Amino acid sequence: MVMTRTLALLGCLIPFAAFGQGAEVAFGTMQQDSSLPVEVSADQLSVNQSSGTAIYTGNVVIGQGDMRLAAPRVLVVYAEGAGQIDRLEATGGVTLVSGEEAAEADRADYNVADGTVVMVGNVLLTQGENALTSDRMVVNLDDGTAQMDGRVRTVFQPDEEAPQGEGQ
């Protein structure tokens, strides 16, 4: 399913390096059941047959299993003559969530054929207490990697069970 690859990017976000202007991020393989239904809810739906698009607006939530994509607006563009989804464009503040992992950005563009998700604007990636931020993140869903660009910042929280030094 389309949402399978889109939402699978949330699984196991483990940063390799986040120094300087760019960072590579590994994404673990998430076992997503594509046989589960994809549910879309929104305040409004507008379909344009001539352009092959559909626009969901107002509190849009797309879900499959325990994963969710939420945004104020999602444009669905269908492949010409195929009746299949070519790409999704979520705008207005996008949140992708699965368990404790989450990714947020101003917008997210998912190209189904390329298997890439480009998140742009105030990108925030979290896993538990750890966080990475950047201006742009490109996720390759086929090989499970991502590239973060534009003033990358990482915050790693110390292990709560790590022993503290004397006098601390």
Tab-separated table of N, CA, C and O in Angstrom, residues 77-143:
chain	number	residue	atom	x	y	z
A	77	VAL	N	-2.000	12.969	-5.980
A	77	VAL	CA	-1.872	13.062	-7.431
A	77	VAL	C	-1.812	11.640	-7.977
A	77	VAL	O	-0.959	10.845	-7.567
A	78	TYR	N	-2.728	11.338	-8.892
A	78	TYR	CA	-2.800	10.001	-9.463
A	78	TYR	C	-1.981	9.920	-10.740
A	78	TYR	O	-1.893	10.893	-11.498
A	79	ALA	N	-1.371	8.749	-11.006
A	79	ALA	CA	-0.613	8.529	-12.239
A	79	ALA	C	-1.585	8.562	-13.407
A	79	ALA	O	-2.683	8.002	-13.334
A	80	GLU	N	-1.174	9.210	-14.478
A	80	GLU	CA	-2.046	9.388	-15.640
A	80	GLU	C	-2.471	8.045	-16.219
A	80	GLU	O	-1.646	7.207	-16.567
A	81	GLY	N	-3.777	7.821	-16.295
A	81	GLY	CA	-4.331	6.622	-16.896
A	81	GLY	C	-4.200	5.357	-16.082
A	81	GLY	O	-4.804	4.345	-16.406
A	82	ALA	N	-3.432	5.379	-14.989
A	82	ALA	CA	-3.194	4.153	-14.225
A	82	ALA	C	-4.149	3.995	-13.049
A	82	ALA	O	-4.356	2.895	-12.564
A	83	GLY	N	-4.695	5.094	-12.565
A	83	GLY	CA	-5.587	5.017	-11.417
A	83	GLY	C	-4.871	4.732	-10.116
A	83	GLY	O	-5.504	4.481	-9.105
A	84	GLN	N	-3.545	4.774	-10.130
A	84	GLN	CA	-2.770	4.552	-8.922
A	84	GLN	C	-2.157	5.866	-8.461
A	84	GLN	O	-1.929	6.777	-9.262
A	85	ILE	N	-1.847	5.950	-7.181
A	85	ILE	CA	-1.279	7.173	-6.627
A	85	ILE	C	0.160	7.344	-7.092
A	85	ILE	O	0.973	6.431	-6.977
A	86	ASP	N	0.467	8.530	-7.620
A	86	ASP	CA	1.812	8.889	-8.058
A	86	ASP	C	2.576	9.550	-6.921
A	86	ASP	O	3.718	9.208	-6.646
A	87	ARG	N	1.915	10.508	-6.253
A	87	ARG	CA	2.576	11.181	-5.136
A	87	ARG	C	1.554	11.789	-4.177
A	87	ARG	O	0.402	12.008	-4.538
A	88	LEU	N	2.036	12.050	-2.971
A	88	LEU	CA	1.255	12.716	-1.940
A	88	LEU	C	2.010	13.965	-1.523
A	88	LEU	O	3.231	13.920	-1.335
A	89	GLU	N	1.303	15.067	-1.371
A	89	GLU	CA	1.907	16.312	-0.912
A	89	GLU	C	1.142	16.781	0.317
A	89	GLU	O	0.007	17.240	0.207
A	90	ALA	N	1.758	16.645	1.488
A	90	ALA	CA	1.134	17.069	2.742
A	90	ALA	C	1.728	18.415	3.143
A	90	ALA	O	2.949	18.581	3.145
A	91	THR	N	0.870	19.385	3.465
A	91	THR	CA	1.338	20.728	3.788
A	91	THR	C	0.621	21.306	4.999
A	91	THR	O	-0.410	20.801	5.420
A	92	GLY	N	1.217	22.386	5.524
A	92	GLY	CA	0.600	23.113	6.618
A	92	GLY	C	1.042	22.659	7.986
A	92	GLY	O	0.445	23.024	8.985
A	93	GLY	N	2.099	21.850	8.037
A	93	GLY	CA	2.562	21.267	9.292
A	93	GLY	C	2.212	19.792	9.293
A	93	GLY	O	1.054	19.430	9.445
A	94	VAL	N	3.199	18.952	9.057
A	94	VAL	CA	2.988	17.519	8.876
A	94	VAL	C	3.576	16.760	10.057
A	94	VAL	O	4.678	17.064	10.507
A	95	THR	N	2.859	15.767	10.533
A	95	THR	CA	3.343	14.897	11.598
A	95	THR	C	3.161	13.451	11.171
A	95	THR	O	2.079	13.061	10.749
A	96	LEU	N	4.254	12.672	11.269
A	96	LEU	CA	4.215	11.230	11.049
A	96	LEU	C	4.542	10.570	12.381
A	96	LEU	O	5.542	10.912	13.007
A	97	VAL	N	3.716	9.634	12.832
A	97	VAL	CA	3.899	9.027	14.149
A	97	VAL	C	3.728	7.522	14.085
A	97	VAL	O	2.838	7.013	13.402
A	98	SER	N	4.611	6.828	14.806
A	98	SER	CA	4.485	5.388	15.023
A	98	SER	C	5.115	5.076	16.366
A	98	SER	O	6.325	5.214	16.532
A	99	GLY	N	4.299	4.674	17.323
A	99	GLY	CA	4.826	4.407	18.662
A	99	GLY	C	5.478	5.654	19.235
A	99	GLY	O	4.879	6.718	19.249
A	100	GLU	N	6.742	5.535	19.670
A	100	GLU	CA	7.468	6.672	20.228
A	100	GLU	C	8.237	7.454	19.179
A	100	GLU	O	8.806	8.497	19.482
A	101	GLU	N	8.293	6.960	17.946
A	101	GLU	CA	9.009	7.664	16.889
A	101	GLU	C	8.083	8.657	16.196
A	101	GLU	O	6.913	8.370	15.979
A	102	ALA	N	8.642	9.817	15.830
A	102	ALA	CA	7.850	10.828	15.137
A	102	ALA	C	8.744	11.688	14.270
A	102	ALA	O	9.917	11.892	14.578
A	103	ALA	N	8.182	12.179	13.179
A	103	ALA	CA	8.857	13.136	12.303
A	103	ALA	C	7.868	14.266	12.035
A	103	ALA	O	6.693	14.014	11.782
A	104	GLU	N	8.379	15.496	12.103
A	104	GLU	CA	7.549	16.667	11.847
A	104	GLU	C	8.256	17.567	10.854
A	104	GLU	O	9.490	17.621	10.829
A	105	ALA	N	7.492	18.278	10.044
A	105	ALA	CA	8.041	19.252	9.100
A	105	ALA	C	6.915	20.161	8.628
A	105	ALA	O	5.730	19.866	8.841
A	106	ASP	N	7.294	21.253	7.960
A	106	ASP	CA	6.287	22.142	7.398
A	106	ASP	C	5.525	21.457	6.273
A	106	ASP	O	4.334	21.657	6.109
A	107	ARG	N	6.259	20.620	5.481
A	107	ARG	CA	5.624	19.897	4.376
A	107	ARG	C	6.351	18.579	4.142
A	107	ARG	O	7.513	18.431	4.505
A	108	ALA	N	5.647	17.644	3.530
A	108	ALA	CA	6.241	16.352	3.159
A	108	ALA	C	5.719	15.964	1.788
A	108	ALA	O	4.507	16.004	1.546
A	109	ASP	N	6.638	15.639	0.882
A	109	ASP	CA	6.287	15.206	-0.471
A	109	ASP	C	6.772	13.776	-0.653
A	109	ASP	O	7.969	13.506	-0.542
A	110	TYR	N	5.841	12.887	-0.936
A	110	TYR	CA	6.162	11.469	-1.094
A	110	TYR	C	5.992	11.087	-2.555
A	110	TYR	O	4.905	11.162	-3.106
A	111	ASN	N	7.087	10.686	-3.207
A	111	ASN	CA	7.065	10.214	-4.583
A	111	ASN	C	7.017	8.694	-4.534
A	111	ASN	O	8.006	8.046	-4.175
A	112	VAL	N	5.890	8.122	-4.878
A	112	VAL	CA	5.676	6.684	-4.754
A	112	VAL	C	6.625	5.894	-5.659
A	112	VAL	O	7.240	4.922	-5.234
A	113	ALA	N	6.773	6.329	-6.925
A	113	ALA	CA	7.621	5.606	-7.875
A	113	ALA	C	9.087	5.589	-7.439
A	113	ALA	O	9.767	4.569	-7.551
A	114	ASP	N	9.578	6.722	-6.925
A	114	ASP	CA	10.970	6.809	-6.487
A	114	ASP	C	11.188	6.214	-5.107
A	114	ASP	O	12.320	5.944	-4.719
A	115	GLY	N	10.129	6.070	-4.340
A	115	GLY	CA	10.258	5.576	-2.968
A	115	GLY	C	10.969	6.571	-2.073
A	115	GLY	O	11.727	6.194	-1.188
A	116	THR	N	10.740	7.883	-2.314
A	116	THR	CA	11.384	8.912	-1.502
A	116	THR	C	10.348	9.825	-0.855
A	116	THR	O	9.293	10.098	-1.421
A	117	VAL	N	10.693	10.280	0.331
A	117	VAL	CA	9.903	11.269	1.037
A	117	VAL	C	10.831	12.441	1.318
A	117	VAL	O	11.899	12.265	1.901
A	118	VAL	N	10.434	13.618	0.877
A	118	VAL	CA	11.204	14.828	1.139
A	118	VAL	C	10.422	15.654	2.148
A	118	VAL	O	9.303	16.072	1.872
A	119	MET	N	11.020	15.851	3.310
A	119	MET	CA	10.408	16.673	4.349
A	119	MET	C	11.192	17.976	4.401
A	119	MET	O	12.415	17.960	4.475
A	120	VAL	N	10.477	19.109	4.352
A	120	VAL	CA	11.126	20.410	4.259
A	120	VAL	C	10.543	21.369	5.287
A	120	VAL	O	9.337	21.388	5.510
A	121	GLY	N	11.436	22.170	5.871
A	121	GLY	CA	11.015	23.228	6.776
A	121	GLY	C	10.862	22.771	8.203
A	121	GLY	O	9.963	22.006	8.513
A	122	ASN	N	11.768	23.203	9.053
A	122	ASN	CA	11.693	22.904	10.489
A	122	ASN	C	11.530	21.415	10.762
A	122	ASN	O	10.662	20.995	11.525
A	123	VAL	N	12.379	20.612	10.134
A	123	VAL	CA	12.297	19.164	10.295
A	123	VAL	C	12.735	18.778	11.706
A	123	VAL	O	13.768	19.224	12.195
A	124	LEU	N	11.943	17.957	12.346
A	124	LEU	CA	12.241	17.434	13.674
A	124	LEU	C	11.990	15.939	13.656
A	124	LEU	O	10.896	15.487	13.323
A	125	LEU	N	13.029	15.195	14.020
A	125	LEU	CA	12.952	13.741	14.072
A	125	LEU	C	13.172	13.333	15.515
A	125	LEU	O	14.154	13.758	16.129
A	126	THR	N	12.273	12.548	16.102
A	126	THR	CA	12.451	12.129	17.491
A	126	THR	C	12.311	10.623	17.623
A	126	THR	O	11.549	9.986	16.906
A	127	GLN	N	13.093	10.100	18.563
A	127	GLN	CA	12.982	8.700	18.960
A	127	GLN	C	13.162	8.686	20.465
A	127	GLN	O	14.261	8.933	20.960
A	128	GLY	N	12.074	8.447	21.172
A	128	GLY	CA	12.147	8.541	22.622
A	128	GLY	C	12.549	9.949	23.019
A	128	GLY	O	11.937	10.922	22.596
A	129	GLU	N	13.628	10.075	23.790
A	129	GLU	CA	14.092	11.375	24.262
A	129	GLU	C	15.111	12.024	23.325
A	129	GLU	O	15.488	13.173	23.520
A	130	ASN	N	15.599	11.303	22.310
A	130	ASN	CA	16.603	11.833	21.392
A	130	ASN	C	15.925	12.573	20.241
A	130	ASN	O	14.845	12.198	19.802
A	131	ALA	N	16.590	13.639	19.745
A	131	ALA	CA	16.000	14.450	18.692
A	131	ALA	C	17.055	14.924	17.705
A	131	ALA	O	18.194	15.174	18.080
A	132	LEU	N	16.658	15.024	16.430
A	132	LEU	CA	17.479	15.616	15.380
A	132	LEU	C	16.633	16.669	14.686
A	132	LEU	O	15.445	16.452	14.456
A	133	THR	N	17.263	17.805	14.340
A	133	THR	CA	16.556	18.833	13.596
A	133	THR	C	17.377	19.223	12.379
A	133	THR	O	18.605	19.090	12.369
A	134	SER	N	16.710	19.699	11.343
A	134	SER	CA	17.373	20.194	10.142
A	134	SER	C	16.371	20.990	9.328
A	134	SER	O	15.197	21.078	9.675
A	135	ASP	N	16.868	21.544	8.218
A	135	ASP	CA	15.992	22.287	7.326
A	135	ASP	C	15.291	21.366	6.331
A	135	ASP	O	14.190	21.647	5.880
A	136	ARG	N	15.966	20.236	6.000
A	136	ARG	CA	15.451	19.345	4.947
A	136	ARG	C	15.917	17.923	5.217
A	136	ARG	O	17.049	17.704	5.629
A	137	MET	N	15.040	16.973	4.944
A	137	MET	CA	15.403	15.566	5.074
A	137	MET	C	14.825	14.808	3.885
A	137	MET	O	13.656	14.946	3.552
A	138	VAL	N	15.684	14.003	3.237
A	138	VAL	CA	15.258	13.158	2.130
A	138	VAL	C	15.392	11.715	2.592
A	138	VAL	O	16.489	11.265	2.926
A	139	VAL	N	14.282	11.002	2.598
A	139	VAL	CA	14.256	9.614	3.049
A	139	VAL	C	14.133	8.702	1.839
A	139	VAL	O	13.261	8.904	0.993
A	140	ASN	N	15.025	7.712	1.747
A	140	ASN	CA	14.941	6.681	0.720
A	140	ASN	C	14.329	5.460	1.385
A	140	ASN	O	14.983	4.776	2.174
A	141	LEU	N	13.074	5.178	1.073
A	141	LEU	CA	12.368	4.078	1.729
A	141	LEU	C	12.819	2.710	1.233
A	141	LEU	O	12.604	1.711	1.911
A	142	ASP	N	13.457	2.663	0.041
A	142	ASP	CA	13.911	1.386	-0.492
A	142	ASP	C	15.133	0.853	0.240
A	142	ASP	O	15.237	-0.345	0.497
A	143	ASP	N	16.091	1.741	0.588
A	143	ASP	CA	17.290	1.250	1.271
A	143	ASP	C	17.337	1.639	2.748
A	143	ASP	O	18.291	1.339	3.447
